[in-house]
Structures are given as structure tokens and as C-alpha cells.
Coordinates of C-alpha atoms in Angstrom, one line a residue:
M1068 CA 22.3 48.6 -5.9
D1069 CA 20.3 47.9 -9.1
E1070 CA 17.3 45.6 -9.2
R1071 CA 19.1 42.7 -10.8
A1072 CA 21.9 42.7 -8.1
E1073 CA 19.3 43.0 -5.3
R1074 CA 17.4 40.0 -6.7
R1075 CA 20.6 38.0 -6.9
E1076 CA 21.5 38.8 -3.3
V1077 CA 18.0 37.8 -2.1
G1078 CA 18.2 34.6 -4.2
D1079 CA 21.6 33.8 -2.6
Q1080 CA 20.2 34.2 0.9
L1081 CA 17.2 32.1 0.1
E1082 CA 19.5 29.3 -1.2
V1083 CA 21.5 29.4 2.0
E1084 CA 18.4 29.1 4.1
I1085 CA 16.9 26.3 1.9
A1086 CA 20.2 24.4 2.2
E1087 CA 20.0 24.6 6.0
V1088 CA 16.3 23.5 6.1
C1089 CA 17.0 20.6 3.6
G1090 CA 19.9 19.5 5.7
L1091 CA 17.7 19.5 8.8
M1092 CA 14.9 17.6 7.0
N1093 CA 17.4 15.0 5.7
A1094 CA 18.9 14.5 9.1
T1095 CA 15.5 14.3 10.8
A1096 CA 14.4 11.7 8.2
G1097 CA 17.6 9.8 9.0
R1098 CA 16.8 9.8 12.6
L1099 CA 13.2 8.6 11.9
V1100 CA 14.6 5.7 9.9
R1101 CA 16.9 4.8 12.8
L1102 CA 13.9 4.7 15.1
L1103 CA 11.9 2.6 12.6
A1104 CA 14.8 0.2 12.4
S1105 CA 14.5 -0.3 16.1
V1106 CA 10.7 -0.8 15.7
L1107 CA 11.4 -3.6 13.2
E1108 CA 14.0 -5.2 15.4
T1109 CA 11.9 -5.2 18.5
G1110 CA 8.7 -6.1 16.6
C1111 CA 6.7 -3.5 18.7
W1112 CA 4.5 -2.8 15.6
Q1113 CA 3.0 -6.3 16.0
V1114 CA -0.3 -5.5 17.8
S1115 CA -3.8 -6.7 16.9
G1116 CA -5.4 -4.8 14.1
I1117 CA -2.0 -4.0 12.5
H1118 CA -1.1 -6.4 9.7
S1119 CA 2.3 -5.0 8.5
P1120 CA 5.0 -2.6 9.5
T1121 CA 3.9 -0.4 6.6
Q1122 CA 0.5 0.0 8.0
W1123 CA 1.9 0.8 11.4
V1124 CA 4.3 3.5 10.0
A1125 CA 1.5 5.0 7.9
W1126 CA -0.7 5.2 11.0
K1127 CA 1.9 6.4 13.5
C1128 CA 3.8 8.8 11.3
G1129 CA 0.8 10.2 9.4
V1130 CA 2.3 9.5 6.0
S1131 CA 1.0 7.9 2.8
P1132 CA 1.2 4.1 2.3
S1133 CA 3.7 4.5 -0.5
R1134 CA 6.0 6.7 1.7
A1135 CA 5.5 4.3 4.6
R1136 CA 6.6 1.4 2.4
S1137 CA 9.7 3.3 1.4
L1138 CA 10.6 4.2 5.0
V1139 CA 10.2 0.6 6.0
A1140 CA 12.4 -0.7 3.1
T1141 CA 15.1 1.9 4.0
A1142 CA 15.0 0.9 7.7
R1143 CA 15.4 -2.8 6.8
R1144 CA 18.7 -2.0 5.1
R1145 CA 20.1 0.6 7.5
D1146 CA 22.7 -1.7 9.1
E1147 CA 23.9 -2.9 5.7
L1148 CA 24.4 0.5 4.1
V1149 CA 26.7 2.0 6.7
E1150 CA 28.2 4.9 4.5
T1151 CA 24.8 5.8 3.1
T1152 CA 23.2 5.8 6.5
A1153 CA 25.9 8.0 7.9
A1154 CA 25.5 10.5 5.1
F1155 CA 21.7 10.4 5.5
E1156 CA 21.8 11.1 9.2
A1157 CA 24.4 13.9 8.6
G1158 CA 21.9 15.6 6.3
E1159 CA 24.1 15.1 3.2
L1160 CA 21.7 12.8 1.4
G1161 CA 17.9 13.2 1.0
E1162 CA 15.2 10.6 1.8
D1163 CA 14.4 9.9 -1.8
Q1164 CA 18.0 9.4 -2.7
V1165 CA 18.5 6.9 0.1
A1166 CA 15.3 5.1 -0.8
V1167 CA 16.7 4.5 -4.3
I1168 CA 19.9 3.2 -2.9
A1169 CA 18.1 0.9 -0.4
R1170 CA 16.0 -0.5 -3.2
R1171 CA 18.7 -1.0 -5.8
A1172 CA 22.2 -1.1 -4.4
P1173 CA 24.0 -4.2 -3.0
A1174 CA 25.8 -3.7 0.3
G1175 CA 29.2 -4.2 -1.4
I1176 CA 29.0 -0.9 -3.2
D1177 CA 27.7 1.1 -0.3
A1178 CA 30.6 3.5 -0.1
E1179 CA 30.8 4.1 -3.8
V1180 CA 27.2 4.7 -4.3
A1181 CA 27.0 7.1 -1.3
T1182 CA 29.8 9.1 -2.9
L1183 CA 27.9 9.2 -6.2
A1184 CA 24.6 10.1 -4.6
R1185 CA 26.1 13.3 -3.1
S1186 CA 26.3 14.8 -6.5
A1187 CA 23.5 12.9 -8.4
T1188 CA 19.8 13.7 -8.6
V1189 CA 17.2 11.1 -7.7
S1190 CA 16.4 10.5 -11.4
Q1191 CA 20.1 10.0 -12.2
L1192 CA 20.4 7.5 -9.3
R1193 CA 17.4 5.6 -10.6
R1194 CA 18.9 5.4 -14.1
V1195 CA 22.3 4.3 -13.0
L1196 CA 21.3 1.8 -10.4
G1197 CA 18.3 0.6 -12.4
S1198 CA 20.4 -0.3 -15.4
Y1199 CA 23.5 -1.6 -13.7
P1200 CA 23.8 -5.4 -13.8
F1201 CA 24.3 -6.2 -10.2
E1202 CA 24.9 -9.8 -9.3
T1203 CA 22.7 -9.7 -6.3
A1204 CA 19.2 -8.3 -5.8
A1205 CA 18.8 -5.7 -3.1
T1206 CA 15.1 -5.4 -3.1
R1207 CA 13.1 -6.6 -0.2
D1208 CA 9.4 -7.1 -0.4
E1209 CA 7.1 -6.4 2.5
A1210 CA 5.9 -10.0 2.5
D1211 CA 9.5 -11.3 2.3
P1212 CA 11.5 -9.1 4.7
A1213 CA 14.5 -11.5 4.6
G1214 CA 15.0 -10.6 1.0
T1215 CA 14.7 -14.2 -0.3
A1216 CA 12.2 -13.5 -3.0
D1217 CA 13.8 -13.7 -6.5
E1218 CA 11.3 -11.5 -8.3
A1219 CA 9.2 -8.4 -7.5
R1220 CA 5.6 -8.7 -8.4
R1221 CA 3.2 -6.0 -7.3
V1222 CA 0.1 -4.2 -8.5
S1223 CA -1.6 -1.3 -6.8
F1224 CA -4.4 1.0 -7.9
G1225 CA -6.9 3.5 -6.4
Y1226 CA -8.0 7.1 -6.5
D1227 CA -5.7 10.1 -6.1
D1228 CA -6.5 13.2 -4.2
D1229 CA -7.6 15.0 -7.4
G1230 CA -10.2 12.2 -8.1
S1231 CA -8.2 10.5 -10.9
W1232 CA -7.6 6.8 -10.8
H1233 CA -4.1 5.4 -10.9
L1234 CA -2.5 2.1 -11.6
S1235 CA 1.0 0.9 -10.8
A1236 CA 2.5 -2.4 -11.6
E1237 CA 5.9 -4.1 -11.1
L1238 CA 6.4 -7.5 -12.8
P1239 CA 9.3 -9.7 -13.9
A1240 CA 10.5 -8.8 -17.3
D1241 CA 8.9 -11.7 -19.1
E1242 CA 5.5 -11.2 -17.5
G1243 CA 5.7 -7.5 -18.1
A1244 CA 6.4 -8.2 -21.8
V1245 CA 3.2 -10.2 -22.0
V1246 CA 1.1 -7.3 -20.5
E1247 CA 2.8 -4.9 -22.8
R1248 CA 2.1 -7.1 -25.8
A1249 CA -1.6 -7.3 -24.8
L1250 CA -1.8 -3.6 -24.6
A1251 CA 0.0 -3.1 -27.9
V1252 CA -2.4 -5.5 -29.7
A1253 CA -5.4 -3.7 -28.2
R1254 CA -4.0 -0.4 -29.2
D1255 CA -3.3 -1.5 -32.8
E1256 CA -6.8 -2.9 -33.2
L1257 CA -8.3 0.4 -31.9
F1258 CA -6.1 2.3 -34.3
R1259 CA -7.2 0.1 -37.3
A1260 CA -10.8 0.5 -36.2
G1261 CA -10.3 4.3 -36.0
Q1262 CA -9.0 4.4 -39.5
H1263 CA -12.3 2.9 -40.7
D1264 CA -14.3 5.4 -38.6
I1265 CA -12.5 8.6 -39.3
G1266 CA -10.6 7.9 -42.5
T1267 CA -7.0 7.0 -43.5
D1268 CA -5.6 10.1 -41.9
A1269 CA -5.8 8.6 -38.4
R1270 CA -2.5 8.4 -36.6
P1271 CA -1.3 6.0 -33.9
S1272 CA -1.1 9.0 -31.5
D1273 CA -4.9 9.4 -31.8
V1274 CA -5.2 6.1 -29.8
G1275 CA -3.5 6.1 -26.3
W1276 CA -2.3 3.4 -24.0
A1277 CA -5.1 4.3 -21.7
D1278 CA -7.6 3.4 -24.4
A1279 CA -5.8 0.1 -24.9
L1280 CA -6.0 -0.6 -21.1
V1281 CA -9.7 0.1 -20.9
T1282 CA -10.3 -2.2 -23.9
V1283 CA -8.4 -5.1 -22.3
A1284 CA -10.5 -4.6 -19.2
D1285 CA -13.7 -4.5 -21.1
R1286 CA -12.8 -7.7 -22.9
S1287 CA -12.0 -9.5 -19.7
L1288 CA -15.3 -8.5 -18.1
G1289 CA -17.2 -9.6 -21.3
A1290 CA -15.4 -13.0 -21.3
E1291 CA -16.2 -13.5 -17.6
A1292 CA -19.9 -12.8 -18.1
A1293 CA -20.0 -15.3 -21.0
S1294 CA -18.1 -18.0 -19.1
R1295 CA -20.1 -17.7 -15.9
P1296 CA -23.8 -17.5 -16.8
H1297 CA -24.8 -19.4 -13.7
H1298 CA -23.5 -17.1 -11.0
D1299 CA -25.1 -19.2 -8.3
R1300 CA -22.2 -21.6 -8.5
H1301 CA -20.2 -18.9 -6.6
V1302 CA -22.7 -18.5 -3.8
V1303 CA -21.5 -19.8 -0.4
L1304 CA -23.7 -22.6 0.9
L1305 CA -23.9 -22.6 4.7
H1306 CA -25.5 -25.6 6.4
L1307 CA -27.1 -24.6 9.7
G1308 CA -28.6 -27.0 12.2
T1309 CA -28.7 -28.1 15.9
D1310 CA -27.0 -30.9 17.6
A1311 CA -28.4 -33.3 20.2
N1312 CA -27.8 -30.7 22.9
G1313 CA -29.7 -28.0 21.1
S1314 CA -26.6 -25.9 20.3
T1315 CA -26.1 -24.4 16.9
A1316 CA -23.7 -26.1 14.5
S1317 CA -22.7 -25.2 11.0
H1318 CA -20.5 -26.3 8.2
L1319 CA -19.7 -25.2 4.6
H1320 CA -21.2 -27.3 1.8
L1321 CA -19.0 -30.3 1.3
G1322 CA -16.6 -28.7 3.7
P1323 CA -15.5 -28.6 7.3
G1324 CA -17.4 -27.5 10.3
L1325 CA -17.0 -23.9 11.3
S1326 CA -16.1 -22.5 14.7
E1327 CA -18.5 -20.0 16.3
G1328 CA -16.3 -17.1 15.3
L1329 CA -16.0 -18.2 11.7
R1330 CA -19.7 -19.0 11.4
R1331 CA -20.5 -15.5 12.4
F1332 CA -17.8 -14.2 10.1
V1333 CA -19.2 -16.0 7.1
G1334 CA -22.8 -15.0 8.0
C1335 CA -21.9 -11.4 8.7
D1336 CA -21.4 -10.1 5.2
S1337 CA -21.3 -12.5 2.3
R1338 CA -23.6 -13.9 -0.4
I1339 CA -24.9 -17.0 1.2
R1340 CA -27.6 -19.6 0.7
P1341 CA -28.6 -21.1 4.1
V1342 CA -29.4 -24.8 4.2
I1343 CA -31.5 -25.5 7.2
E1344 CA -31.0 -28.9 8.8
A1345 CA -32.8 -30.9 11.5
G1346 CA -31.5 -34.2 12.7
G1347 CA -28.8 -34.2 10.1
R1348 CA -31.2 -33.8 7.2
A1349 CA -31.8 -30.8 5.1
V1350 CA -35.3 -29.5 5.5
S1351 CA -35.1 -26.3 3.4
V1352 CA -32.8 -24.4 1.2
G1353 CA -33.2 -20.7 1.6
R1354 CA -33.2 -18.1 -1.1
A1355 CA -29.8 -16.6 -1.8
L1356 CA -29.5 -13.3 0.2
R1357 CA -27.1 -10.8 1.4
T1358 CA -27.3 -10.1 5.1
V1359 CA -26.8 -6.4 4.4
P1360 CA -29.2 -5.0 1.8
E1361 CA -27.4 -3.6 -1.3
R1362 CA -28.8 -0.1 -0.8
T1363 CA -27.6 -0.1 2.8
R1364 CA -24.2 -1.4 1.7
I1365 CA -23.8 1.5 -0.7
A1366 CA -24.6 4.0 2.0
I1367 CA -22.0 2.4 4.4
E1368 CA -19.3 2.3 1.8
E1369 CA -19.9 5.9 0.9
R1370 CA -19.9 7.0 4.6
D1371 CA -16.8 5.1 5.7
R1372 CA -14.7 5.2 2.5
G1373 CA -12.7 2.2 3.5
C1374 CA -11.9 0.2 6.6
R1375 CA -12.5 2.2 9.8
V1376 CA -9.8 0.5 11.9
P1377 CA -7.2 3.2 12.9
G1378 CA -4.2 3.1 10.5
C1379 CA -5.8 0.8 7.9
D1380 CA -5.8 2.2 4.3
H1381 CA -7.8 -0.5 2.6
S1382 CA -10.7 0.9 0.6
R1383 CA -11.6 -2.0 -1.8
W1384 CA -13.3 -5.3 -1.3
I1385 CA -14.6 -4.0 2.0
H1386 CA -17.0 -6.1 4.2
V1387 CA -19.9 -4.5 6.1
H1388 CA -19.9 -5.7 9.7
H1389 CA -22.8 -5.8 12.2
I1390 CA -21.3 -4.2 15.4
R1391 CA -24.0 -6.0 17.3
H1392 CA -24.3 -9.3 15.4
W1393 CA -27.6 -9.9 13.6
E1394 CA -27.8 -13.3 15.4
D1395 CA -28.0 -11.4 18.7
G1396 CA -30.7 -9.1 17.4
G1397 CA -28.5 -6.4 15.9
P1398 CA -30.3 -4.4 13.3
S1399 CA -29.1 -3.7 9.8
D1400 CA -29.2 0.1 10.5
T1401 CA -26.3 2.3 9.5
G1402 CA -25.4 3.0 13.2
N1403 CA -24.9 -0.7 13.7
L1404 CA -22.9 -1.3 10.5
I1405 CA -19.3 -0.5 9.8
A1406 CA -16.9 -1.0 6.9
L1407 CA -14.0 -3.4 7.7
C1408 CA -11.3 -4.8 5.4
P1409 CA -11.4 -8.6 5.1
R1410 CA -8.4 -9.1 7.4
H1411 CA -9.7 -6.9 10.3
H1412 CA -13.2 -8.4 9.9
R1413 CA -11.8 -11.8 10.3
L1414 CA -9.6 -10.8 13.3
H1415 CA -12.7 -9.4 15.0
H1416 CA -14.7 -12.7 14.6
L1417 CA -11.7 -14.6 15.9
G1418 CA -11.7 -12.5 19.0
R1419 CA -8.5 -10.6 18.3
L1420 CA -10.0 -7.2 17.5
G1421 CA -12.7 -5.5 19.5
V1422 CA -15.2 -3.3 17.6
A1423 CA -17.9 -1.3 19.5
G1424 CA -19.7 2.0 19.3
D1425 CA -22.0 4.0 17.0
A1426 CA -20.8 3.9 13.4
D1427 CA -22.8 7.0 12.5
D1428 CA -20.7 9.1 14.9
P1429 CA -17.3 9.8 13.3
D1430 CA -15.7 9.7 16.8
G1431 CA -18.0 7.1 18.2
M1432 CA -16.1 3.9 17.5
V1433 CA -13.8 2.1 19.9
F1434 CA -11.3 -0.5 18.6
T1435 CA -9.4 -2.7 21.1
D1436 CA -6.8 -5.5 20.8
E1437 CA -7.3 -9.0 22.3
R1438 CA -6.3 -7.6 25.7
G1439 CA -8.8 -4.9 25.7
R1440 CA -6.3 -2.1 25.0
P1441 CA -7.6 0.7 22.7
L1442 CA -6.1 1.2 19.3
S1443 CA -5.6 4.9 19.0
P1444 CA -3.1 7.1 17.1
C1445 CA -0.1 8.3 18.9
G1446 CA 0.2 11.9 20.0
R1447 CA 0.4 14.7 17.4
P1448 CA 3.9 15.4 16.0
R1449 CA 5.5 18.1 18.0
P1450 CA 6.7 21.0 15.9
P1451 CA 10.4 21.9 16.1
G1452 CA 11.4 25.0 17.9
P1453 CA 12.0 28.3 16.0
D1454 CA 15.8 28.0 16.3
L1455 CA 17.0 26.0 13.3
A1456 CA 20.6 26.4 14.4
S1457 CA 20.1 24.6 17.7
A1458 CA 18.0 21.9 16.0
A1459 CA 20.8 21.4 13.5
A1460 CA 23.4 21.2 16.2
Q1461 CA 21.4 18.6 18.0
L1462 CA 21.3 16.4 14.9
R1463 CA 25.0 17.2 14.1
I1464 CA 24.3 18.8 10.7
P1465 CA 27.4 20.3 9.1
A1466 CA 27.7 24.0 8.7
G1467 CA 26.1 25.2 5.4
G1468 CA 23.4 22.5 5.4
W1469 CA 22.7 20.3 2.5
S1470 CA 24.7 20.4 -0.8
H1471 CA 22.4 19.8 -3.6
P1472 CA 23.3 17.6 -6.6
S1473 CA 25.2 19.3 -9.4
G1474 CA 22.5 18.5 -12.0
E1475 CA 25.1 18.0 -14.7
R1476 CA 24.4 15.3 -17.3
L1477 CA 25.3 11.8 -16.1
D1478 CA 26.0 9.0 -18.5
P1479 CA 24.9 5.7 -16.7
T1480 CA 27.3 3.7 -18.9
S1481 CA 30.3 5.6 -17.5
V1482 CA 29.6 4.5 -13.9
R1483 CA 31.4 1.4 -12.7
F1484 CA 31.0 -0.1 -9.3
T1485 CA 33.4 -2.5 -7.6
E1486 CA 31.3 -5.0 -5.7
S1487 CA 33.3 -7.0 -3.2
A1488 CA 33.2 -10.8 -3.6
A1489 CA 32.2 -11.2 0.1
A1490 CA 29.1 -9.1 -0.4
R1491 CA 27.9 -11.3 -3.2
H1492 CA 27.7 -14.3 -0.9

């Protein structure tokens, strides 16, 4: 056997094994989605410290927030997309293929789109379903699980594993056009300025959309600084005093009184100006201060890199919380300070999330719900056994495994779906 024939034989065997493994992966993902659909139906994700199904899935399954969001969206539509779900659980469709269908396709074309998906790549599905003028919207936002929202509006940003910063946005067409126009104007101005700096040979390609985005951000910050020269107007005024019984009372300036929990929440980590009162009269106005010194805050943010509550992925606009409150003599030392997202910080001060331990110890924190039960990750995923054939049989994967898309060119304009009238209402 010559070298080329031997390489072809090895390649054929590898393709067979890859098809088997992909079929197993697809069917396993389908089973996971079935379990997540039960989680959504029973609401068992609703425990203190967990603010959404996506956070629960990211925590329990050890996946990224974006994948968790996709799994939740797919699970929400599992019962509507019967044919797609059956193909998914049989290993015939991949997780990303089904995610596109769950996001874009109305229930009325389920069978047709499942047939198309068996021979279409993920990119082809996106093009076809993204450009097809469906009469109903299939998308379901996390905040609107019933699917009643008319438009999708979402912006997310943060750092990737390689240290780069990413930005993703989804807006209605008209609002997106406004953003695009602002970027285009900024890019054109940068291009014209570049012509003056480096001569008339400058090309539009010398100025990128990233340059335009940074310019728009710089302008916004400059405008904010010019329009808010008196930043004290944004400082929280907290009136502190005692009532006739000697107990501490507080209220926001020109606002309502605060409960004990909210008073501690506001005073725990915010820019405040305390107004000390006696007998209902202000006797002094304190100097504006942060209860956590800025240098200490920087150290805590760097140490924790986001909210420390298990499963929470928030890493921006973080509060620094005194584990032992400063009113009770808790020091502003790093071991007594922990980073919490605004939601979890508020839940703690409302008595619905317990926070205790030594924050300097990576394993020294204990978080509990309102019943005192610890929040802890579930057990580690158990690896499958070495016998893929028995695993495939258990999941009822057809012989030969997964059949990959043909990869042939697909003209989106040639695809026609027949959406039933009943599905549109």
C-alpha cells in the first residue's frame, strides 16, 4: 500500500470515529437540554443568590454565560420544536444548529427546518433563517421568557481569555442604524483629519471602525465632564439620627426612611455625605467619603476579579462589602472585605444571602440562602465510560453516528418555508 492510500485509509477511519463521537456529543447535549427544560418547568433554579436560569446553568454545568444563555433559550422552546428536538436527541443535529433554530424559527416550520438543518452548516442556517421574513418572532429574551417582547435589545462587553476586550450589541434595526451612522461620521472625520496629517494619499482603510468607536466614547466622556462640573450633585446624602427611644434612624435626602438592612446597604459601599441629626435638626454635614478607601478597593477588585458568590459572573460595577459591618466594628481590612455584584450585595443586606468567612482565603468564604443552606457547586461532572458503543446505545444514537452537513453552497433566496396558519396565532 502506497503512502497516499494509507493516509486515505487512516483518514476514513478517523472520520468514522469522529462521526460517532459527534453523534454522542449531540445526543448528550440533547439530553442536557431535556433536563434543563425540567429545571425551568419546576423552577428549581430559583434559590437565593441565583438571579436567573442562565446564572444557574453557567454555575451548575460549568459553561460560559453565552453558552448557558443559549442552552436556556433552547430548553425554553423544546416542547414547541418537536421534530428538531427529536433529531437533536438522536444525535442527528448539533447543539449550535439547534440553537439557531430555537432562536429564529417559528414552531410552524419545525419539520421543514429540521430537515434542512441535517444538511446545512450553522452559518447557512443563520443566513437562511436570519433573512427569511417570518410573520412571528421566535426569540425569547431572558427577562421575557414568555416571548412577549417585540424587539431584542442587548449589549454585553468584557475581557476575553486572551486579554482583549470585546463588545457585542443587538438592537432594533432603526436604533442600530443610528449607532452605525454615529460610527460612520466619526470614521469619516478621522479619515479627513488623517489626510491633513499624512497627506492626500490616505485611504479610508487606514481608519478602522475600532478607531471610530473609541472616538465616540472619548467624545461622550468629554461631554459628560463638561456637563457635570459639580460632581457632588451625584453624592448620596444620608441623614442619620436617633429617635426618642435612642434607636438609630435614617432616611435619604428628601426621600423615604430606610430599613435597617437598606441603611446598612447604602452605608456599606457608596459615595455618601452623612448628615448627622439630633432631635430632628441637622447638626453637622460630614465630608464626602467612601467607606472603603480607594486604594483598598483597587486591591479587593484585583483580588476577587468580580462577584465572589458561587456561579455569579458579574465583574463590573462591583460593590465592596464589609463581611463584618463597619457599624459593628468590622475593619476595612482585606480579609473583612469582599467583592459582590449590586444584586447579591442587596440580597445580603435584605437577609436573603448569608456571607461569612475570611475573604483573603480563596476557600474561606461561606455563602448561604435565607434558610441557612450553603450555596456550593454540584458534584464534578462524571466522565463517560471508555465504551462509546454502550454509551451510544443508551442514548439511542443511530449506527454510523452523526452525518455532517454537505457544505455545498446554499442560496438563501431559494429556501421557502410553509408556516401553518395555526402557528401564527
